[in-house]
PDB file of C-alpha atoms and ligand atoms in Angstrom:
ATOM      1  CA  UNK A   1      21.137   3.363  17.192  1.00  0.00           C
ATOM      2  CA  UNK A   2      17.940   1.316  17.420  1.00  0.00           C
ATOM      3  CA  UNK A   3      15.342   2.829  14.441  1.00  0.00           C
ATOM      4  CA  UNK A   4      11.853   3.351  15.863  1.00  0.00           C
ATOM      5  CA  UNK A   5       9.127   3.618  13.222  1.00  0.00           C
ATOM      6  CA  UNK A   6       5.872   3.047  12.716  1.00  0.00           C
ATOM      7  CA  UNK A   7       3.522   2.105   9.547  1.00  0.00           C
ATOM      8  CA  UNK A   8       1.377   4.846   8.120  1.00  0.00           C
ATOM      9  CA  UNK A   9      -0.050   3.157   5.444  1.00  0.00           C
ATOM     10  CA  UNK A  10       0.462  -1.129   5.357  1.00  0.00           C
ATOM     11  CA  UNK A  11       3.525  -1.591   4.294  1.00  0.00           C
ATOM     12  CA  UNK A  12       4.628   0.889   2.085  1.00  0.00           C
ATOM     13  CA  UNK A  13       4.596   4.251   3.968  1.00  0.00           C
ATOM     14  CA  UNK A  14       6.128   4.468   7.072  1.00  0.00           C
ATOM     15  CA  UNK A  15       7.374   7.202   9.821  1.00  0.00           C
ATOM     16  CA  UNK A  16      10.841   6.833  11.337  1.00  0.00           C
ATOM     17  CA  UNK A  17      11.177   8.147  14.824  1.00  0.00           C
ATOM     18  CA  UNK A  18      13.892   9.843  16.711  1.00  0.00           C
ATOM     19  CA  UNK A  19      16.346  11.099  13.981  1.00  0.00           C
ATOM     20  CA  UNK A  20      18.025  14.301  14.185  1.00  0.00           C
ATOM     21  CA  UNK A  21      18.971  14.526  10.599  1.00  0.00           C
ATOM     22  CA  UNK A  22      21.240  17.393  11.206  1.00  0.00           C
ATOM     23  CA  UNK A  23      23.978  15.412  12.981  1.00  0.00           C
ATOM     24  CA  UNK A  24      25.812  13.106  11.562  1.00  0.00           C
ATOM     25  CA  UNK A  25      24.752   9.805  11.578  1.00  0.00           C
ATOM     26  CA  UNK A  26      26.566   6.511  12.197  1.00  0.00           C
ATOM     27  CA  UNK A  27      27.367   3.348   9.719  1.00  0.00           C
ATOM     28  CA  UNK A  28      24.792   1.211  11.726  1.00  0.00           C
ATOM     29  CA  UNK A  29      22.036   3.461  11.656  1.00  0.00           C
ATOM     30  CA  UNK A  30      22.542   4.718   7.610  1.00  0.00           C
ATOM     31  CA  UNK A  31      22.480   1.367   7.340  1.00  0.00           C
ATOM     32  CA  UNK A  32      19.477   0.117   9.150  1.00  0.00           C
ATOM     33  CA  UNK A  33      17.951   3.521   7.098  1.00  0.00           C
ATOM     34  CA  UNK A  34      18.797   2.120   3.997  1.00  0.00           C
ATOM     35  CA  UNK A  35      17.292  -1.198   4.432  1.00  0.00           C
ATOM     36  CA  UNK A  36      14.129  -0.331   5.677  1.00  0.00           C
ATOM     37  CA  UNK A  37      13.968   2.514   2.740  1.00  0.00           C
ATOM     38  CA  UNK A  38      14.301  -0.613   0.114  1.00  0.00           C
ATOM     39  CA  UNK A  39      11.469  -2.298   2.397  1.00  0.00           C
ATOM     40  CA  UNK A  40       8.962   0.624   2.584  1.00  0.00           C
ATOM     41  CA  UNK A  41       9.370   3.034  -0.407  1.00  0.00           C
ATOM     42  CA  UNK A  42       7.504   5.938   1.388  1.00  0.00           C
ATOM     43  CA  UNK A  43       9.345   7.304   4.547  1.00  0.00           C
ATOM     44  CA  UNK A  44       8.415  10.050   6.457  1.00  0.00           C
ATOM     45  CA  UNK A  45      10.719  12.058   9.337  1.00  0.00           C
ATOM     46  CA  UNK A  46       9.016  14.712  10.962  1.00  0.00           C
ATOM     47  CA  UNK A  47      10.584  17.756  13.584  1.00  0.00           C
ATOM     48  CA  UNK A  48      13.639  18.144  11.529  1.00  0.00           C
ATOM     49  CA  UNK A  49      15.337  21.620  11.240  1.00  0.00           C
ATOM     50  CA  UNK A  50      17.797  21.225   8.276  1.00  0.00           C
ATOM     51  CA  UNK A  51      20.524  23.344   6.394  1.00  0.00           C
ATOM     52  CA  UNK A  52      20.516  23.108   2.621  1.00  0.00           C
ATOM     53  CA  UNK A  53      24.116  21.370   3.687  1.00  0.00           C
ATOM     54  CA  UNK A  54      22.984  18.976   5.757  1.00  0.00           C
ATOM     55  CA  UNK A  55      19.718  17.700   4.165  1.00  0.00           C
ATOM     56  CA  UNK A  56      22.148  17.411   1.317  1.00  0.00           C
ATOM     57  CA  UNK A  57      24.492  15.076   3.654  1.00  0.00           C
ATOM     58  CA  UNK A  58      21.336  13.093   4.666  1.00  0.00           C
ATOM     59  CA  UNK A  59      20.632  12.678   1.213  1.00  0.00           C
ATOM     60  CA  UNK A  60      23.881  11.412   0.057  1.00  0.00           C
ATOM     61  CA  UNK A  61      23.876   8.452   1.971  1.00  0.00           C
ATOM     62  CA  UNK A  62      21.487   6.806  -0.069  1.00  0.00           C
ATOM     63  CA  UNK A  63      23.453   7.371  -3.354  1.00  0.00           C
ATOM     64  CA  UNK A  64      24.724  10.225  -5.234  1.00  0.00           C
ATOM     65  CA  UNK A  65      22.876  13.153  -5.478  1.00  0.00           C
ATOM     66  CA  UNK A  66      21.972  14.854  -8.983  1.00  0.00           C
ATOM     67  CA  UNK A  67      22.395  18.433  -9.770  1.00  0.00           C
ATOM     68  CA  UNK A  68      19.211  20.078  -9.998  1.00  0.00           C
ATOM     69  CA  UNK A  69      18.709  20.049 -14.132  1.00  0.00           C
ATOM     70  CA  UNK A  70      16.464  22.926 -14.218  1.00  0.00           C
ATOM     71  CA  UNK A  71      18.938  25.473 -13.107  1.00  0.00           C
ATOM     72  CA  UNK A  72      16.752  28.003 -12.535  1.00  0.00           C
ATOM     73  CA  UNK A  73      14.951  26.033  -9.921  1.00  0.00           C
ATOM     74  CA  UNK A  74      18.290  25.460  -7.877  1.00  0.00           C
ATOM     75  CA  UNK A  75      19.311  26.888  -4.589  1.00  0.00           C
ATOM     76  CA  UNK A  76      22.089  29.265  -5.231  1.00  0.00           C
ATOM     77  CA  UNK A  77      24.085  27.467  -2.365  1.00  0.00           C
ATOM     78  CA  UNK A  78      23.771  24.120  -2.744  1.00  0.00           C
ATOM     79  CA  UNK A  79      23.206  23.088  -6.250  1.00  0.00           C
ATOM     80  CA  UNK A  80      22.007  19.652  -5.515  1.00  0.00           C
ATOM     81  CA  UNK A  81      18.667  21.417  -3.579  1.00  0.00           C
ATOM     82  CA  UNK A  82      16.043  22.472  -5.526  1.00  0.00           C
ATOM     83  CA  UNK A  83      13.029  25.097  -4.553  1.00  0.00           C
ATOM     84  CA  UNK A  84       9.594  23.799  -5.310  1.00  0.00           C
ATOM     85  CA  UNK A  85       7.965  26.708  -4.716  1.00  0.00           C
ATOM     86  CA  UNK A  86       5.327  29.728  -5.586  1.00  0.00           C
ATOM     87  CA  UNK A  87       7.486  31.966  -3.967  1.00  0.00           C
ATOM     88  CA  UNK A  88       9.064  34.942  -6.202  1.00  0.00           C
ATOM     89  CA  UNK A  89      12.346  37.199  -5.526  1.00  0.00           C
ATOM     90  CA  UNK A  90      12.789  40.504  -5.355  1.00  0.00           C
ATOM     91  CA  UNK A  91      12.131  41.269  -9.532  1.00  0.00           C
ATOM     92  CA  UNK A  92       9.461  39.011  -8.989  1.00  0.00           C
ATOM     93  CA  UNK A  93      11.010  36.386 -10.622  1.00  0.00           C
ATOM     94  CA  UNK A  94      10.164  32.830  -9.452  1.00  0.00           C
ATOM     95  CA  UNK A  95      12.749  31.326  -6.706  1.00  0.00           C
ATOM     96  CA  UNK A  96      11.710  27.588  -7.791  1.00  0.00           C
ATOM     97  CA  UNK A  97       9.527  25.659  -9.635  1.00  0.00           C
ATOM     98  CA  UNK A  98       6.264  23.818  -9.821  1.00  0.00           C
ATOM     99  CA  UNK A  99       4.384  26.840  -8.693  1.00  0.00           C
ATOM    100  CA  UNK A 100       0.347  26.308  -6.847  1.00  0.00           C
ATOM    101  CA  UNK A 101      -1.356  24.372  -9.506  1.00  0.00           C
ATOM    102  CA  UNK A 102      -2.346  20.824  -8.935  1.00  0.00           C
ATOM    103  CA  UNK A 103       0.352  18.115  -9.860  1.00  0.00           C
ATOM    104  CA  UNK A 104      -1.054  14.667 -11.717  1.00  0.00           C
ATOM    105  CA  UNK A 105      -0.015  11.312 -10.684  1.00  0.00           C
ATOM    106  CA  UNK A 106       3.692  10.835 -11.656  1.00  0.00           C
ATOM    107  CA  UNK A 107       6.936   9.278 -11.350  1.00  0.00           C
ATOM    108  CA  UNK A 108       9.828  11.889 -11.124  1.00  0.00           C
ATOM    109  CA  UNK A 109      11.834  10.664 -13.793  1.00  0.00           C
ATOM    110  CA  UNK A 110      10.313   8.757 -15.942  1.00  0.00           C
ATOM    111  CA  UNK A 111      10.997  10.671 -19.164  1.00  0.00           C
ATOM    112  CA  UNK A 112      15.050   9.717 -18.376  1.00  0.00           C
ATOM    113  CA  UNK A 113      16.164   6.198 -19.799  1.00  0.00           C
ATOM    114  CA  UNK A 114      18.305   6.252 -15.932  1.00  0.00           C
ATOM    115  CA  UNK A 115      16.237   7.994 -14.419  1.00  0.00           C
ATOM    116  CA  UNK A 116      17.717   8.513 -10.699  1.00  0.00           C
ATOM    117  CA  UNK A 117      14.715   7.250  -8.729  1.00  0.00           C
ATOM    118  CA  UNK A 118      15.053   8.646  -5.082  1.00  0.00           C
ATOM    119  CA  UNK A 119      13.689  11.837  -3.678  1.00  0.00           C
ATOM    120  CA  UNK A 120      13.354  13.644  -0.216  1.00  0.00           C
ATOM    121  CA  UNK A 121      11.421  16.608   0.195  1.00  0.00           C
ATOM    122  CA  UNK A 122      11.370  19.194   2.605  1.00  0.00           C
ATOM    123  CA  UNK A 123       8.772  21.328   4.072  1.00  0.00           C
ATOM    124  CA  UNK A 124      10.339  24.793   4.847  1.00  0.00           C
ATOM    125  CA  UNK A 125       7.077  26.877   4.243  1.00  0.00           C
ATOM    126  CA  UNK A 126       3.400  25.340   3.988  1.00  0.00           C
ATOM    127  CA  UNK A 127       0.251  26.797   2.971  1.00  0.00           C
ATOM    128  CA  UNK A 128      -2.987  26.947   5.413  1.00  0.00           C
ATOM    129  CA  UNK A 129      -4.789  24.417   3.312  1.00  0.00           C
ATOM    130  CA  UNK A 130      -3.706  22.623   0.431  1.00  0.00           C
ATOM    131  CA  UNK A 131      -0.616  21.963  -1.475  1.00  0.00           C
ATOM    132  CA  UNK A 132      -1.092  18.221   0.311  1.00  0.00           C
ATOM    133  CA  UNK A 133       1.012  15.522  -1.308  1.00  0.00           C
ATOM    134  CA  UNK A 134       0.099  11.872  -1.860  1.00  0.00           C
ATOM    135  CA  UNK A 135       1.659   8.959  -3.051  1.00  0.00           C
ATOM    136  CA  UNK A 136       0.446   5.501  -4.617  1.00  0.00           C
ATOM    137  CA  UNK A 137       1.519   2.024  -3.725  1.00  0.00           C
ATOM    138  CA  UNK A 138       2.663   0.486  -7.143  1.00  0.00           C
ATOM    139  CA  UNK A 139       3.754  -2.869  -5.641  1.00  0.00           C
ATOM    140  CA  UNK A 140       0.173  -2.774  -3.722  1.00  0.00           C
ATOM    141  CA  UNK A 141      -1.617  -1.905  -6.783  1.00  0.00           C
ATOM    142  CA  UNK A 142       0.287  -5.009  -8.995  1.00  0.00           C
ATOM    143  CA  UNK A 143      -0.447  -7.142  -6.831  1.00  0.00           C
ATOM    144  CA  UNK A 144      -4.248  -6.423  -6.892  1.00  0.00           C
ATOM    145  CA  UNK A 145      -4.388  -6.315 -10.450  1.00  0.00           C
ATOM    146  CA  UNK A 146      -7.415  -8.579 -12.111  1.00  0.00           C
ATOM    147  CA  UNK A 147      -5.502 -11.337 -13.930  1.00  0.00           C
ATOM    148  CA  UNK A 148      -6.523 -10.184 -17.068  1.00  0.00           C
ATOM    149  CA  UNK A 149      -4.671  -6.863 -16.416  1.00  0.00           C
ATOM    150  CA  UNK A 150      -1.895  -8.842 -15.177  1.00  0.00           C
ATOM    151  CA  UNK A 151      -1.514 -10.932 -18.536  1.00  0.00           C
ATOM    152  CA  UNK A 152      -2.116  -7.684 -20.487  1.00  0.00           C
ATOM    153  CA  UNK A 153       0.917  -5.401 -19.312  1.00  0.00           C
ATOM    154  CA  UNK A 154       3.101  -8.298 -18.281  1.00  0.00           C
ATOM    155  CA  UNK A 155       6.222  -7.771 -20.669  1.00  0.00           C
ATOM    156  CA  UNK A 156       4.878  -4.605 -22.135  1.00  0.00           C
ATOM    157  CA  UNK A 157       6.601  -1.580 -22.489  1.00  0.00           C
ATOM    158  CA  UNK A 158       5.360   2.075 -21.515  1.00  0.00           C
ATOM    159  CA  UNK A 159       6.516   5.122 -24.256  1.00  0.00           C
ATOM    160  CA  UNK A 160       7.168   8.183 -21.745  1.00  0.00           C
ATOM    161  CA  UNK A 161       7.595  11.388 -23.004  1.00  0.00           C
ATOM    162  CA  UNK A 162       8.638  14.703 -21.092  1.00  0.00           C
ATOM    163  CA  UNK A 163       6.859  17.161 -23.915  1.00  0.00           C
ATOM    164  CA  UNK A 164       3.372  15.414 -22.492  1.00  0.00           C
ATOM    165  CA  UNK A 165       4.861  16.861 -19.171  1.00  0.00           C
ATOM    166  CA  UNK A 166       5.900  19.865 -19.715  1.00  0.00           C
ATOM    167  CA  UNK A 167       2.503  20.140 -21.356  1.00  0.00           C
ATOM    168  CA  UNK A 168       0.617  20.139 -17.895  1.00  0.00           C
ATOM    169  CA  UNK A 169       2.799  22.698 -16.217  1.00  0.00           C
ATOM    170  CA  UNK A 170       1.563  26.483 -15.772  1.00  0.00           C
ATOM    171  CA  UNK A 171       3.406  29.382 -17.249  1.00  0.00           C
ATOM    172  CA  UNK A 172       7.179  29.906 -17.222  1.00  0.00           C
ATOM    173  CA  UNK A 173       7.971  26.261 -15.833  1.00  0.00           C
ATOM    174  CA  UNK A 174       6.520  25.035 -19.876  1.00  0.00           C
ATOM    175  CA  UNK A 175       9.507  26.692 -21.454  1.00  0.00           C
ATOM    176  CA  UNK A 176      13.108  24.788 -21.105  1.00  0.00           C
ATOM    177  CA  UNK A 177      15.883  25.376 -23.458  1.00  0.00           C
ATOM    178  CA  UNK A 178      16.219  23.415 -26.953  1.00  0.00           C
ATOM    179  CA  UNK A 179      19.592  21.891 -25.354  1.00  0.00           C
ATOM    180  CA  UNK A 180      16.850  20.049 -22.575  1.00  0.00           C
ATOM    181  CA  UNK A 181      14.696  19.578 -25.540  1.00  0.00           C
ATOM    182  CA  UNK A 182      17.083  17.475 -27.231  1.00  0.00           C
ATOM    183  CA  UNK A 183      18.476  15.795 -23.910  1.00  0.00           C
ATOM    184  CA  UNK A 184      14.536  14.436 -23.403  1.00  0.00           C
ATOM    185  CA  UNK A 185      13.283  12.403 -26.389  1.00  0.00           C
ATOM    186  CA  UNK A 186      10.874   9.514 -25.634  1.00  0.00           C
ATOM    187  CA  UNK A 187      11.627   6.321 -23.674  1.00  0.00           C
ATOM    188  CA  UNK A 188      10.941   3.258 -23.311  1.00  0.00           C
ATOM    189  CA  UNK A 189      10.484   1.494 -19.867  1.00  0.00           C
ATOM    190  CA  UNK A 190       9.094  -1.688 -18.993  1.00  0.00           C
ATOM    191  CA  UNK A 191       5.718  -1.451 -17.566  1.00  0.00           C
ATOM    192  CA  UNK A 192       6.269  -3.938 -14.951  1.00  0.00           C
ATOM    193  CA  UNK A 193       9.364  -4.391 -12.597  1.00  0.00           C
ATOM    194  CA  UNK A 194      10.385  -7.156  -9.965  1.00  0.00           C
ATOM    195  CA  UNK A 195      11.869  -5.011  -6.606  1.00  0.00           C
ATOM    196  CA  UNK A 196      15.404  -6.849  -5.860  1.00  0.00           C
ATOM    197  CA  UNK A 197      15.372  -6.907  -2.066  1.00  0.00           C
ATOM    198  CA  UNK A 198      11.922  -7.498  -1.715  1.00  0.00           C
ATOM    199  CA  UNK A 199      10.744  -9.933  -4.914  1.00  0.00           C
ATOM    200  CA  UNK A 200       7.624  -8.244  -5.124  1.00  0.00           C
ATOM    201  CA  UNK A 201       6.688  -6.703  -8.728  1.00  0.00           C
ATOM    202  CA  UNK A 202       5.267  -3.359  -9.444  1.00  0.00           C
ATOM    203  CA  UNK A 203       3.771  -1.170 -11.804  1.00  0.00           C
ATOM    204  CA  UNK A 204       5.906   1.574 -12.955  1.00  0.00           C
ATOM    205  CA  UNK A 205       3.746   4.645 -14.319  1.00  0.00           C
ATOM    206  CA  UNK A 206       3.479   8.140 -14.643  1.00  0.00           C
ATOM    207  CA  UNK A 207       0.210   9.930 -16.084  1.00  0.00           C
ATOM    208  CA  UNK A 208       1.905  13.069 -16.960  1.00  0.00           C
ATOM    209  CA  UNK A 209       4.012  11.666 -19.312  1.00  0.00           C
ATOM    210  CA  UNK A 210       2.651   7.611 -20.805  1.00  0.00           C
ATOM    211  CA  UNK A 211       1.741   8.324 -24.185  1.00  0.00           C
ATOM    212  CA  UNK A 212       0.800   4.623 -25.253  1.00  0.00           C
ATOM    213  CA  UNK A 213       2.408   1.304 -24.830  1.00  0.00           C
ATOM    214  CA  UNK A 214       4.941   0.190 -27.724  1.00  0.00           C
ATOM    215  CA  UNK A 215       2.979  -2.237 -30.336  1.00  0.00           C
ATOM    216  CA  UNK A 216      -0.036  -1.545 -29.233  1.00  0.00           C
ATOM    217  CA  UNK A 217      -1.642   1.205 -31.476  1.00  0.00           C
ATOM    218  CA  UNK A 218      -2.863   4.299 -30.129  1.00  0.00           C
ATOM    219  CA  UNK A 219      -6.568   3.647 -29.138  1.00  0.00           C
ATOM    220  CA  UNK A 220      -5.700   0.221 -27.632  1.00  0.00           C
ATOM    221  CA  UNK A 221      -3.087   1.381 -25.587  1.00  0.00           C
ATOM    222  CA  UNK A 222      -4.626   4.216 -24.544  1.00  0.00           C
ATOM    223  CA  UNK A 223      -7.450   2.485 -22.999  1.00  0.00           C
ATOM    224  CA  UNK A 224      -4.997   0.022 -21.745  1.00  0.00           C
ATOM    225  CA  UNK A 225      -3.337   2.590 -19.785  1.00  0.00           C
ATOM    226  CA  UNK A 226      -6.560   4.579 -18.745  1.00  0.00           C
ATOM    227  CA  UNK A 227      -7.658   1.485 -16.918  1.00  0.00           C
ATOM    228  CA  UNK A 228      -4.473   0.632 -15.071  1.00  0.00           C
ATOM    229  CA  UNK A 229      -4.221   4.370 -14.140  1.00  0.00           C
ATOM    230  CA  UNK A 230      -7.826   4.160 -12.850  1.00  0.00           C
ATOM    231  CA  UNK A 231      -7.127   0.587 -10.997  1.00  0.00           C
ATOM    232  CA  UNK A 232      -3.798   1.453  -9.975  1.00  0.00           C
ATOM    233  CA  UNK A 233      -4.993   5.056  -7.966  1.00  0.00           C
ATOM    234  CA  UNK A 234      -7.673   3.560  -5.771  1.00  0.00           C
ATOM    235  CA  UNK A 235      -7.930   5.131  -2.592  1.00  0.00           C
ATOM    236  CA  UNK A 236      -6.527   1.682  -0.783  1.00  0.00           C
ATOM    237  CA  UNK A 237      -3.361   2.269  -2.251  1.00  0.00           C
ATOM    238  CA  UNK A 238      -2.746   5.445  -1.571  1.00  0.00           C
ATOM    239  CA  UNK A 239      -0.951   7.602   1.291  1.00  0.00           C
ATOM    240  CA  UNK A 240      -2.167  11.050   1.678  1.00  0.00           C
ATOM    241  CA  UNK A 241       0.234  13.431   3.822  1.00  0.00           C
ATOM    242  CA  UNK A 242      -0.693  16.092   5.844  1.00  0.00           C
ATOM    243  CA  UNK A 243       2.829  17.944   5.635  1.00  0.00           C
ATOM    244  CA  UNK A 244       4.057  20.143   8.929  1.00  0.00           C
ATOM    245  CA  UNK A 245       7.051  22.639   8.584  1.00  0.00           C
ATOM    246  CA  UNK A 246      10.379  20.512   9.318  1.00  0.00           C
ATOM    247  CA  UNK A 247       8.818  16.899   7.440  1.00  0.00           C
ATOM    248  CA  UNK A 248      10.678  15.463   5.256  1.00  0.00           C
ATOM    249  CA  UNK A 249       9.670  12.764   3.089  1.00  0.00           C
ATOM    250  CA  UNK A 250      11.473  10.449   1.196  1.00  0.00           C
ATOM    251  CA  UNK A 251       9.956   8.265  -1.757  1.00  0.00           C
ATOM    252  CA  UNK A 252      11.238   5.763  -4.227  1.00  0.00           C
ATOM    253  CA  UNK A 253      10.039   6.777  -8.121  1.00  0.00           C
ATOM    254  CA  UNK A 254      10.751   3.312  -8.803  1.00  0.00           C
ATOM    255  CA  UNK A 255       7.597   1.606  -7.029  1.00  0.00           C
ATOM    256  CA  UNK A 256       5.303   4.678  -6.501  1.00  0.00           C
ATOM    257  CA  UNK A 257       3.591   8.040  -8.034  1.00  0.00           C
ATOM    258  CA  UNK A 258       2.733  11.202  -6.299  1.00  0.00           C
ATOM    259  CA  UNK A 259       0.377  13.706  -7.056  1.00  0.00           C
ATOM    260  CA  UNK A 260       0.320  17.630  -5.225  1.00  0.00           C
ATOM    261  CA  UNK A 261      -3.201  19.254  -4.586  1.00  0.00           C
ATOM    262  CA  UNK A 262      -3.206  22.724  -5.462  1.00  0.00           C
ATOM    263  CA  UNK A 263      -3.286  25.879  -3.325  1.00  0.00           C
ATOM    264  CA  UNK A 264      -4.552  29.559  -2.941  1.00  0.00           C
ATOM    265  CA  UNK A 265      -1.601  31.274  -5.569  1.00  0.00           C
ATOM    266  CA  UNK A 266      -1.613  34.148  -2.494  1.00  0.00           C
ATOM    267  CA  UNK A 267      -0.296  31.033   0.426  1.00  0.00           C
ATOM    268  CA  UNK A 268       3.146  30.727   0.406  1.00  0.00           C
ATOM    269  CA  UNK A 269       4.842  27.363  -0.223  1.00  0.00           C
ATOM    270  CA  UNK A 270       8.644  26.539   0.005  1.00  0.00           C
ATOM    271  CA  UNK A 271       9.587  23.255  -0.391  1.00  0.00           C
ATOM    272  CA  UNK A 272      13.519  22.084  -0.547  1.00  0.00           C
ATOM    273  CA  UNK A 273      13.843  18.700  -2.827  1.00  0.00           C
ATOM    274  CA  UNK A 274      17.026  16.326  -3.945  1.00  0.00           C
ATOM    275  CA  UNK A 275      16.972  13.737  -6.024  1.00  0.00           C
ATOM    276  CA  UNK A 276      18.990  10.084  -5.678  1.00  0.00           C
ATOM    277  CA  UNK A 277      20.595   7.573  -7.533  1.00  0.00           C
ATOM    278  CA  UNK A 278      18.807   5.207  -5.611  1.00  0.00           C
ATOM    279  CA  UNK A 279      20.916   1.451  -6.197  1.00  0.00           C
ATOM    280  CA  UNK A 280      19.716  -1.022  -8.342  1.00  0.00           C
ATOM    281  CA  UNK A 281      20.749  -3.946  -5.420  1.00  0.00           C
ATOM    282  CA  UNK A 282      17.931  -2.298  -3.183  1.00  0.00           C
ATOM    283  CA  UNK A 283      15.538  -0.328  -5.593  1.00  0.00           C
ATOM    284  CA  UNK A 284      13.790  -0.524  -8.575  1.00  0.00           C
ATOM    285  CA  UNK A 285      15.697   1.341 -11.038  1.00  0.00           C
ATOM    286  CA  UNK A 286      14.236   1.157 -14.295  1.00  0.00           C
ATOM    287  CA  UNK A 287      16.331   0.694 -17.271  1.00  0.00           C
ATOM    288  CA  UNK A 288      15.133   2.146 -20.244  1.00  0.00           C
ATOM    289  CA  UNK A 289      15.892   2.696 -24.249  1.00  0.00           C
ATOM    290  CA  UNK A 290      15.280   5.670 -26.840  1.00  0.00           C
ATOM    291  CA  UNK A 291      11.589   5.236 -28.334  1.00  0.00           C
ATOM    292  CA  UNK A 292      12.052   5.036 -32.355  1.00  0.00           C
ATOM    293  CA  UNK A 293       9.609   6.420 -34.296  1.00  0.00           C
ATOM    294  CA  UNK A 294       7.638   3.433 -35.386  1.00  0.00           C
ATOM    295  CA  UNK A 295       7.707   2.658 -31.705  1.00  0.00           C
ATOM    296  CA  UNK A 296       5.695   6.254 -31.238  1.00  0.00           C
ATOM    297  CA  UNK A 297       3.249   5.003 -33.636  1.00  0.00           C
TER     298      UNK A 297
HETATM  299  C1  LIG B 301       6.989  16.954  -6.760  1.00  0.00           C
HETATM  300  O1  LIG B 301       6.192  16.408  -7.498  1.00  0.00           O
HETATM  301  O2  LIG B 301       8.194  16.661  -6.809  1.00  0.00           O
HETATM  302  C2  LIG B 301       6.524  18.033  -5.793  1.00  0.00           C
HETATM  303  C3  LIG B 301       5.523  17.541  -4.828  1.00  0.00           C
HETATM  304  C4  LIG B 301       5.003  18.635  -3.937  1.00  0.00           C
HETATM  305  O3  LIG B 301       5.161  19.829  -4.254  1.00  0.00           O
HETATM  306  O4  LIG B 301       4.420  18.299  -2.925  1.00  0.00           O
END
């Protein structure tokens, strides 16, 4: 099947036309999918109408799928689909996670030494206004880079830590049990990656968790960091979508951060996410170590 699509943002966001996710879809055309994913790391499919099953499938092709961590977040079906959501159940317990609030610039993953790097997301249930996602160009924003910026996180590596994340997050979604805890220590990842298919490098970031860069000392790195974050989000590298029930959108972790404006805690929101192994032949997959101690400091 011949893939139409169209750019929504240069090169790195773009809509595919004329899928119908829900059928199964032939070698040629997962294929043709794949590439252009590992081309544009932001790809958007609108009109779709999607079982937990079948987004699932759709998923799949693009690598193995990971078992939604936070449990308690997971569809009860399918437990490779998780709820982002404000919605609660019948006790009023929460049916997801991630709630109205406003989510910072991040990189799903980052916290993981693998992290798996792919998501899609699925708009079941949207708000009147707000709850609008964006996403930043991290190959776009390299590449811009001053010089001097260049030369100063060239080789570097980023400490990421999930306790700075979990730190942002409203209410119940703060607590996770000491087992996570100990699964999550701080990494290390390199703050700069070279993409395999398409040469390019890119930044890889994530505000919510970047706690300093190793060897640098605290108030150097920090200000380090602060000014790449402020470079790095400029409006001309970002993508801002308007979602519509039956999007989904598909991102690579590995070349890009997203950030979630909130919305009125009384709107209802129900999103339906999975996350990727993405390859490391196609995608940036970063490849990280356990931070020591001295490295912290
Ligand atoms: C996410 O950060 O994975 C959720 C984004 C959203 O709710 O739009």
């Amino acid at each position: 099947m011949y893939l139409e699509s169209r750019p929504l943002h240069d090169s790195f966001a773009r809509e595919v036309q004329g899928l119908r996710l829900w059928e199964p879809m032939d070698d040629l055309t997962a294929d043709r999918l794949r590439e252009l994913w590992a081309q544009h790391p932001v790809m958007v499919v609108r009109r779709q109408a999607l079982a937990e099953r079948e987004l699932a499938g759709f998923s799949a092709l693009f690598g193995p799928l990971e078992r939604v961590v936070r449990t308690e977040w997971a569809s009860p079906v399918v437990p490779e689909i998780g709820f982002i959501s404000n919605l609660k159940d019948g006790q009023g317990s929460p049916i997801g996670g991630l709630g109205d609030g406003e989510l910072q610039w991040h990189s799903d993953q980052s916290y993981m030494i693998n992290p798996a790097t792919g998501a899609a997301l699925y708009a079941v249930e949207l708000p009147p206004k707000g709850g609008t996602t964006s996403w930043v160009d991290l190959a776009g924003a390299y590449a811009g880079l001053p010089d001097r910026l260049k030369r100063l996180v060239e080789g570097r590596l980023g400490v990421f830590s999930y306790e700075k994340r979990l730190a942002g997050y409203q209410g119940v979604d703060r607590v996770i049990s000491s087992e996570a805890k100990r699964k999550t220590p701080p990494v290390l990842h390199p703050l700069v990656h070279t993409h395999p298919a398409t040469g390019r490098k890119a930044l890889y970031l994530d505000s919510t968790t970047t706690v300093g860069i190793e060897g640098m000392g605290d108030a150097p790195g920090s200000a380090l960091l602060e000014e790449i974050y402020s470079f790095a989000t400029r409006p001309e590298f970002v993508y801002r979508h308007d979602w519509q029930v039956g999007d989904v959108v598909m991102w690579d972790n590995g070349s890009t951060m997203h950030r979630r404006e909130p919305f009125e805690s009384t709107a209802r929101r129900l999103m339906k996410r999975t996350t990727i192994f993405l390859s490391r032949e196609r995608h940036i997959v970063p490849d990280g170590s356990l931070a020591t101690k001295e490295q912290m400091a």
